[in-house]
Coordinates of C-alpha atoms and ligand atoms in Angstrom, one line a residue:
M203 CA 18.5 13.4 14.2
K204 CA 17.9 16.4 16.6
I205 CA 14.7 18.1 17.6
D206 CA 14.9 21.9 18.1
T207 CA 12.0 23.3 20.0
R208 CA 13.5 26.7 20.7
N209 CA 10.7 28.5 18.8
V210 CA 8.0 26.7 20.7
D211 CA 8.8 27.3 24.3
K212 CA 7.1 30.7 24.6
F213 CA 3.8 29.2 23.5
I214 CA 3.7 26.5 26.1
D215 CA 2.2 26.6 29.5
S216 CA 4.8 25.1 31.9
F217 CA 2.2 23.8 34.3
Q218 CA 0.4 21.9 31.5
L219 CA 3.7 20.7 30.2
E220 CA 4.6 19.2 33.6
T221 CA 1.1 17.7 34.0
Y222 CA 1.4 15.8 30.7
K223 CA 5.0 14.8 31.4
K224 CA 3.9 13.1 34.6
R225 CA 1.8 10.7 32.5
K226 CA 4.8 9.2 30.9
D227 CA 5.0 5.9 32.8
E228 CA 1.2 5.3 32.6
I229 CA 1.4 5.9 28.8
Y230 CA 4.4 3.7 28.2
N231 CA 2.5 1.0 30.1
L232 CA -0.5 1.5 27.9
L233 CA 1.6 1.0 24.8
D234 CA 3.4 -2.1 26.3
H235 CA 0.0 -3.7 26.9
E236 CA -1.6 -2.7 23.6
K237 CA -2.5 -5.7 21.4
M238 CA -1.8 -3.7 18.2
N239 CA 1.8 -3.0 19.1
G240 CA 3.4 -5.6 16.9
W241 CA 5.4 -2.8 15.1
L242 CA 7.5 -2.4 18.3
K243 CA 9.1 -5.9 17.6
P244 CA 8.8 -6.4 13.9
D245 CA 9.1 -10.0 12.7
L246 CA 11.6 -10.0 9.9
S247 CA 11.5 -13.7 9.0
C248 CA 10.2 -12.7 5.6
L249 CA 13.5 -11.2 4.4
D250 CA 14.8 -14.2 2.6
D251 CA 11.6 -14.6 0.7
I252 CA 11.6 -10.9 -0.1
F253 CA 15.0 -11.1 -1.7
R254 CA 14.3 -14.4 -3.5
I255 CA 11.0 -13.2 -5.1
R256 CA 12.5 -9.7 -5.8
D257 CA 15.3 -11.4 -7.9
R258 CA 12.7 -13.4 -9.8
V259 CA 10.6 -10.3 -10.6
I260 CA 13.7 -8.4 -11.8
N261 CA 14.5 -11.3 -14.1
N262 CA 11.1 -11.8 -15.6
S263 CA 9.5 -8.3 -15.6
K264 CA 10.2 -4.8 -16.7
C265 CA 8.3 -3.3 -13.8
L266 CA 6.3 -4.1 -10.7
V267 CA 2.7 -3.0 -10.2
V268 CA 1.9 -2.5 -6.6
V269 CA -1.9 -2.4 -5.8
G270 CA -2.9 -1.0 -2.4
I271 CA -4.2 2.1 -0.7
G272 CA -3.8 3.9 2.6
G273 CA -1.6 2.0 5.0
S274 CA -1.0 -0.6 2.4
F275 CA 0.5 2.0 0.0
L276 CA 1.8 5.2 1.5
G277 CA 4.9 3.9 3.3
S278 CA 6.4 2.2 0.2
C279 CA 5.4 4.9 -2.1
A280 CA 6.9 7.6 0.2
L281 CA 10.3 5.9 0.4
Y282 CA 10.3 4.9 -3.3
E283 CA 9.8 8.5 -4.3
M284 CA 12.4 9.7 -1.8
F285 CA 15.1 7.3 -3.0
T286 CA 14.5 7.3 -6.7
P287 CA 16.5 9.9 -8.6
Y288 CA 14.4 12.7 -10.0
F289 CA 15.4 12.1 -13.7
K290 CA 17.8 9.2 -14.0
K291 CA 15.3 6.5 -13.5
D292 CA 17.9 3.7 -13.2
K293 CA 16.0 1.9 -10.5
F294 CA 13.5 -0.9 -11.3
P295 CA 10.2 1.0 -12.0
I296 CA 7.3 0.5 -9.6
I297 CA 3.8 1.6 -10.6
F298 CA 1.5 2.3 -7.6
A299 CA -2.1 1.6 -8.6
G300 CA -5.4 1.2 -6.9
T301 CA -5.3 4.6 -5.2
S302 CA -8.3 6.0 -7.0
L303 CA -11.3 4.8 -9.0
S304 CA -10.6 7.1 -12.0
S305 CA -11.8 5.4 -15.1
T306 CA -9.4 7.4 -17.3
Y307 CA -6.4 6.3 -15.2
M308 CA -7.6 2.7 -15.2
K309 CA -8.1 2.6 -18.9
E310 CA -4.7 4.1 -19.6
L311 CA -3.0 1.8 -17.0
L312 CA -4.5 -1.3 -18.5
E313 CA -3.6 -0.2 -22.0
Y314 CA 0.0 0.4 -20.9
L315 CA 0.3 -2.9 -19.1
E316 CA -0.7 -4.7 -22.2
T317 CA 2.6 -3.5 -23.7
V318 CA 5.0 -4.5 -20.9
D319 CA 6.1 -7.5 -19.0
F320 CA 5.2 -6.9 -15.4
S321 CA 4.6 -8.6 -12.0
L322 CA 1.8 -7.7 -9.7
N323 CA 1.9 -7.3 -5.9
V324 CA -1.5 -6.8 -4.4
I325 CA -1.5 -5.6 -0.8
S326 CA -4.6 -5.5 1.4
K327 CA -4.8 -6.5 5.0
S328 CA -8.6 -7.0 4.9
G329 CA -8.7 -8.2 1.3
T330 CA -11.9 -6.3 0.9
T331 CA -10.9 -2.7 0.1
L332 CA -12.9 -1.6 -2.9
E333 CA -10.2 0.3 -4.8
T334 CA -7.7 -2.5 -4.3
S335 CA -10.1 -5.3 -5.2
L336 CA -11.3 -3.7 -8.4
T337 CA -7.8 -2.7 -9.6
Y338 CA -6.5 -6.2 -8.8
E339 CA -9.4 -7.8 -10.7
A340 CA -8.8 -5.5 -13.7
I341 CA -5.1 -6.1 -13.9
K342 CA -5.5 -9.8 -13.6
K343 CA -7.7 -9.7 -16.7
V344 CA -4.8 -8.2 -18.6
M345 CA -2.5 -10.8 -17.3
E346 CA -4.9 -13.6 -18.3
K347 CA -4.6 -12.5 -21.9
K348 CA -0.8 -12.4 -21.8
Y349 CA 0.3 -15.2 -19.5
S350 CA -0.5 -18.8 -18.9
S351 CA -1.7 -19.7 -15.4
L352 CA 1.7 -21.2 -14.7
K353 CA 3.3 -17.9 -15.6
M354 CA 0.8 -15.9 -13.6
K355 CA 1.9 -17.9 -10.6
E356 CA 5.4 -16.5 -11.1
R357 CA 4.1 -13.0 -11.4
I358 CA 1.4 -12.5 -8.7
I359 CA 2.4 -11.9 -5.2
V360 CA -0.3 -11.4 -2.5
T361 CA 0.4 -9.5 0.7
T362 CA -2.5 -9.9 3.2
D363 CA -3.7 -11.1 6.6
P364 CA -1.8 -14.3 7.7
I365 CA -5.0 -16.4 8.0
K366 CA -8.3 -14.8 7.0
G367 CA -9.7 -13.0 4.0
T368 CA -10.6 -13.6 0.4
L369 CA -7.1 -12.7 -0.8
R370 CA -5.5 -15.3 1.4
K371 CA -8.0 -17.9 0.2
E372 CA -7.4 -17.1 -3.4
A373 CA -3.6 -17.1 -3.1
L374 CA -3.8 -20.6 -1.4
E375 CA -6.0 -21.9 -4.1
E376 CA -4.0 -20.5 -7.0
G377 CA -0.6 -21.2 -5.5
Y378 CA 0.6 -17.5 -5.5
D379 CA 3.5 -16.4 -3.4
T380 CA 2.3 -14.6 -0.3
F381 CA 3.5 -12.3 2.4
E382 CA 1.8 -11.5 5.7
I383 CA 0.6 -8.3 7.4
P384 CA 0.6 -9.5 11.0
S385 CA -2.7 -9.3 12.8
N386 CA -1.2 -7.2 15.5
I387 CA 0.0 -4.4 13.1
G388 CA -2.5 -1.8 11.7
G389 CA -2.0 -0.5 8.1
R390 CA -0.4 2.8 9.0
Y391 CA 2.1 1.2 11.3
S392 CA 3.1 -1.5 8.8
L393 CA 6.2 0.1 7.4
L394 CA 8.4 -2.8 8.6
T395 CA 6.2 -5.6 7.2
A396 CA 6.4 -7.2 3.8
A397 CA 3.6 -4.8 2.7
H398 CA 6.4 -2.1 2.3
L399 CA 9.6 -4.0 2.6
F400 CA 8.9 -6.1 -0.5
P401 CA 8.3 -3.1 -2.9
L402 CA 11.1 -1.2 -1.2
S403 CA 13.6 -4.0 -1.7
F404 CA 13.6 -2.9 -5.4
C405 CA 14.8 0.6 -4.7
L406 CA 16.8 0.8 -1.5
D407 CA 18.8 -1.2 1.1
I408 CA 16.0 -2.4 3.3
K409 CA 18.5 -3.8 5.8
E410 CA 19.7 -0.2 6.4
L411 CA 16.1 0.9 6.8
I412 CA 15.5 -1.8 9.4
M413 CA 18.7 -0.8 11.2
G414 CA 17.5 2.8 11.4
Y415 CA 14.0 1.8 12.4
K416 CA 15.4 -0.1 15.4
E417 CA 17.4 2.9 16.4
G418 CA 14.3 5.1 16.2
L419 CA 12.5 2.8 18.6
K420 CA 15.1 3.7 21.2
R421 CA 14.0 7.3 21.0
C422 CA 11.0 6.9 23.3
E423 CA 11.8 9.9 25.5
E424 CA 12.1 12.3 22.6
A425 CA 9.0 10.8 20.9
F426 CA 7.1 11.4 24.1
S427 CA 8.4 15.0 24.4
Y428 CA 7.3 15.7 20.9
A429 CA 3.8 14.3 21.6
V430 CA 3.6 16.4 24.8
I431 CA 4.6 19.6 23.0
R432 CA 2.0 19.0 20.3
R433 CA -0.6 18.4 23.0
C434 CA 0.3 21.6 24.8
L435 CA 0.2 23.6 21.5
F436 CA -3.3 22.1 20.9
D437 CA -4.4 23.4 24.3
K438 CA -3.3 26.9 23.2
G439 CA -5.6 26.7 20.1
K440 CA -3.0 25.4 17.7
Y441 CA -5.3 22.8 16.1
V442 CA -3.3 22.3 12.8
E443 CA 0.2 20.9 12.4
N444 CA 1.9 21.7 9.1
F445 CA 4.7 19.3 8.2
V446 CA 7.2 21.2 6.0
A447 CA 10.0 19.8 3.8
Y448 CA 12.4 21.6 1.4
E449 CA 12.8 18.7 -1.0
N450 CA 10.2 17.9 -3.6
N451 CA 10.7 14.1 -3.3
W452 CA 9.4 14.3 0.3
Y453 CA 5.9 14.9 -0.9
Y454 CA 4.6 11.3 -0.3
Y455 CA 6.6 11.1 3.0
L456 CA 4.5 14.0 4.3
E457 CA 1.4 12.3 3.0
W458 CA 2.4 9.2 5.0
L459 CA 2.8 11.4 8.1
K460 CA -0.6 12.9 7.5
Q461 CA -2.2 9.4 7.5
L462 CA -0.3 8.4 10.5
F463 CA -1.3 11.3 12.7
G464 CA -4.7 11.9 11.1
E465 CA -5.9 8.4 11.5
S466 CA -4.3 7.9 14.9
E467 CA -5.6 11.0 16.6
G468 CA -8.6 12.2 14.7
K469 CA -11.5 10.6 16.6
N470 CA -14.1 11.3 19.2
G471 CA -14.1 14.9 18.0
R472 CA -10.5 15.3 19.0
G473 CA -7.0 15.5 17.5
I474 CA -4.7 17.8 15.6
L475 CA -5.3 18.2 11.8
P476 CA -2.1 17.3 9.9
I477 CA -1.4 19.2 6.7
S478 CA 1.8 19.5 4.7
M479 CA 3.7 21.8 2.4
I480 CA 6.7 21.5 0.2
H481 CA 8.8 24.7 0.2
T482 CA 9.6 26.8 -1.5
R483 CA 6.7 26.1 -3.8
D484 CA 3.9 26.4 -1.3
L485 CA 5.4 29.6 0.3
H486 CA 4.0 31.2 -2.9
S487 CA 0.5 30.0 -2.2
L488 CA -0.4 29.0 1.4
G489 CA 2.6 30.9 2.8
Q490 CA 0.3 33.9 3.1
F491 CA -2.1 32.1 5.4
V492 CA 0.6 30.6 7.6
Q493 CA 2.3 33.9 8.2
D494 CA -0.7 36.1 8.5
G495 CA -3.9 34.1 8.7
N496 CA -5.9 32.5 11.5
K497 CA -3.4 31.5 14.2
I498 CA -4.5 27.9 14.5
M499 CA -1.3 26.4 13.2
F500 CA 2.1 25.1 14.3
E501 CA 4.7 23.7 12.1
T502 CA 7.2 20.8 12.1
F503 CA 10.1 21.6 9.7
F504 CA 12.5 19.0 8.3
K505 CA 16.0 20.4 8.0
I506 CA 18.6 18.3 6.1
E507 CA 22.3 19.3 6.5
Q508 CA 23.7 17.6 3.4
S509 CA 22.5 17.4 -0.1
K510 CA 23.9 16.8 -3.6
E511 CA 26.1 19.7 -4.5
C512 CA 25.0 22.2 -7.2
I513 CA 27.0 25.4 -7.4
I514 CA 26.3 27.8 -10.3
N515 CA 28.2 31.0 -10.6
G516 CA 29.4 30.6 -7.0
K517 CA 25.9 30.2 -5.7
N518 CA 25.3 27.0 -3.8
F519 CA 21.7 25.9 -4.2
H520 CA 21.7 23.8 -1.0
D521 CA 23.0 26.8 1.1
I522 CA 20.4 29.0 -0.4
N523 CA 17.6 26.5 0.3
K524 CA 18.8 26.3 3.9
L525 CA 19.0 30.1 4.1
V526 CA 15.4 30.3 3.0
E527 CA 14.3 27.6 5.5
D528 CA 16.0 29.5 8.4
S529 CA 14.5 32.8 7.3
V530 CA 11.0 31.2 7.0
I531 CA 11.3 29.7 10.5
T532 CA 12.3 33.0 11.9
A533 CA 9.5 34.9 10.1
H534 CA 6.8 32.3 11.0
A535 CA 7.8 32.1 14.6
A536 CA 7.7 35.9 14.8
G537 CA 4.2 35.7 13.3
D538 CA 3.0 33.6 16.3
V539 CA 3.4 30.3 14.5
P540 CA 5.3 27.8 16.8
C541 CA 8.0 26.0 14.7
I542 CA 9.5 22.7 15.7
V543 CA 12.6 21.7 13.7
I544 CA 13.7 18.1 13.1
E545 CA 17.3 18.1 11.9
S546 CA 19.2 15.3 10.2
D547 CA 22.6 15.2 8.6
E548 CA 21.5 13.3 5.6
V549 CA 18.7 11.4 4.0
T550 CA 19.5 7.7 3.9
P551 CA 17.3 4.6 4.4
K552 CA 18.8 4.4 7.9
T553 CA 18.0 8.0 8.9
I554 CA 14.5 7.7 7.4
G555 CA 13.9 4.4 9.2
E556 CA 14.9 6.1 12.4
L557 CA 12.6 9.0 11.8
S558 CA 9.7 6.8 10.9
S559 CA 9.7 4.6 14.0
F560 CA 10.2 7.8 16.0
F561 CA 6.9 9.1 14.5
F562 CA 5.2 5.8 15.2
L563 CA 6.0 6.2 18.8
S564 CA 4.9 9.9 18.8
A565 CA 1.6 9.1 17.1
A566 CA 0.9 6.4 19.6
F567 CA 1.8 8.6 22.6
S568 CA -0.1 11.5 21.2
G569 CA -3.3 9.4 20.8
Y570 CA -3.0 8.4 24.5
L571 CA -2.5 12.0 25.5
F572 CA -5.8 12.7 23.7
E573 CA -7.5 9.8 25.6
I574 CA -8.2 8.0 22.4
N575 CA -7.1 4.6 20.9
P576 CA -4.4 5.5 18.4
F577 CA -4.6 2.1 16.6
N578 CA -8.2 2.0 15.3
Q579 CA -9.9 3.9 12.5
P580 CA -13.6 3.8 13.2
G581 CA -14.2 6.8 10.9
V582 CA -12.6 5.1 7.9
D583 CA -14.7 2.0 8.7
V584 CA -17.9 4.0 8.7
Y585 CA -17.5 5.3 5.2
K586 CA -16.2 2.0 4.0
K587 CA -19.4 0.3 5.3
E588 CA -21.6 2.9 3.5
V589 CA -19.6 2.4 0.2
K590 CA -19.9 -1.3 0.6
N591 CA -23.7 -1.3 1.0
N592 CA -24.2 1.0 -2.0
Y593 CA -21.7 -0.9 -4.1
Q594 CA -23.5 -4.2 -3.4
K595 CA -26.8 -2.5 -4.5
Y596 CA -25.0 -1.3 -7.6
I597 CA -23.7 -4.8 -8.4
A598 CA -27.2 -6.3 -7.8
S599 CA -28.9 -3.8 -10.1
S600 CA -26.4 -4.1 -12.9
L601 CA -26.8 -7.9 -12.8
L602 CA -30.5 -7.5 -13.1
I603 CA -30.0 -5.2 -16.1
E604 CA -27.7 -7.8 -17.7
K605 CA -30.4 -10.5 -17.3
Ligands
LIG822 O1 -4.4 2.5 8.1 C1 -5.4 1.9 7.8 O2 -5.9 1.0 8.4 C2 -6.1 2.2 6.4 O3 -5.5 3.2 5.8 C3 -5.9 0.9 5.5 O4 -4.5 0.6 5.4 C4 -6.5 1.1 4.1 O5 -7.8 1.4 4.2 C5 -6.3 -0.1 3.3 O6 -6.8 -1.3 4.0 P1 -6.5 -2.7 3.5 O7 -5.0 -3.0 3.7 O8 -7.3 -3.6 4.4 O9 -6.9 -2.8 2.0

């Protein structure tokens, strides 16, 4: 992995750059003493259980339904999409549910699940997230019709807080298999916990992912430089960061990045707004705005050297894709859009593991450079509280009507 900032230098004030750089030791120290920094030293004692339960699920089920949202969903979904072939669906299928309250989706999902043998992994650190709780409850109803309570025990896996919460209590009472999301790791930093490693064990080599992740954690210096560059660009009025990939199956990885940076930085009226585009598709829509619109944006491009080969009539698709990427970077940079380029030879669980922990470090450093706590999400908690109050009123009134 290499980071090319050649197209950014002219936008950066060197005095400011040096001022931020001088904060390095202070910021490293803040992260060292942070109580939510468990992701720096992931506890991987769950691996044997992950493989054991995965093998059982593969034997007794045709698919795994993963119920979770936000930090309990995006990491596994991102890597599942990235490492599952576009058309040859030869990997064990995973259905990600619980990411909306669409009644049409729920109805169709439940009807579908009536027709297949499946296992269910519910993932929620708090155990109280509305979408997750309702979806879990609905799917369990389908299971109750199909399976005995003994069989349900073999098919329900609960991933939640190690001690507290309703899910932990239920899993203990019912005897379900459980995994932990450690208390010192927040949802969006939980990629190397069972919340993601268990679903990912069905579709990629998680040991390689772990190896790469550990490599990425050694890239503190580069992660800090990336955070400093972003901070300097913000000072120049570049309030939006556009993450750009040239491969459709990166869609959810970019969504994962948006959560990581959006939730880590966007507080106290501060932060860079993360957005994402998949090229070349989005060049034909938002491309106009990036090139020629309000100059509030900078971009982080992902550039991958190798790809599956497809040459038709002497035209190599990957070469042309790279040619377009280089041309776009040149055009955008000339249009006053600073472009950072992150280059990698290939996309493997190892390189993505490395990239992911690099971004964890950057998001943390970036939060500190904005003088905010990168590990909480008070904004999410505000709306969750409002929803919870209104939901309780709704439940109370529907119970009254039933009576
Ligand atoms: O990053 C976060 O903290 C959030 O996105 C949460 O992961 C999300 O709200 C789901 O929470 P929980 O795992 O408690 O259901």
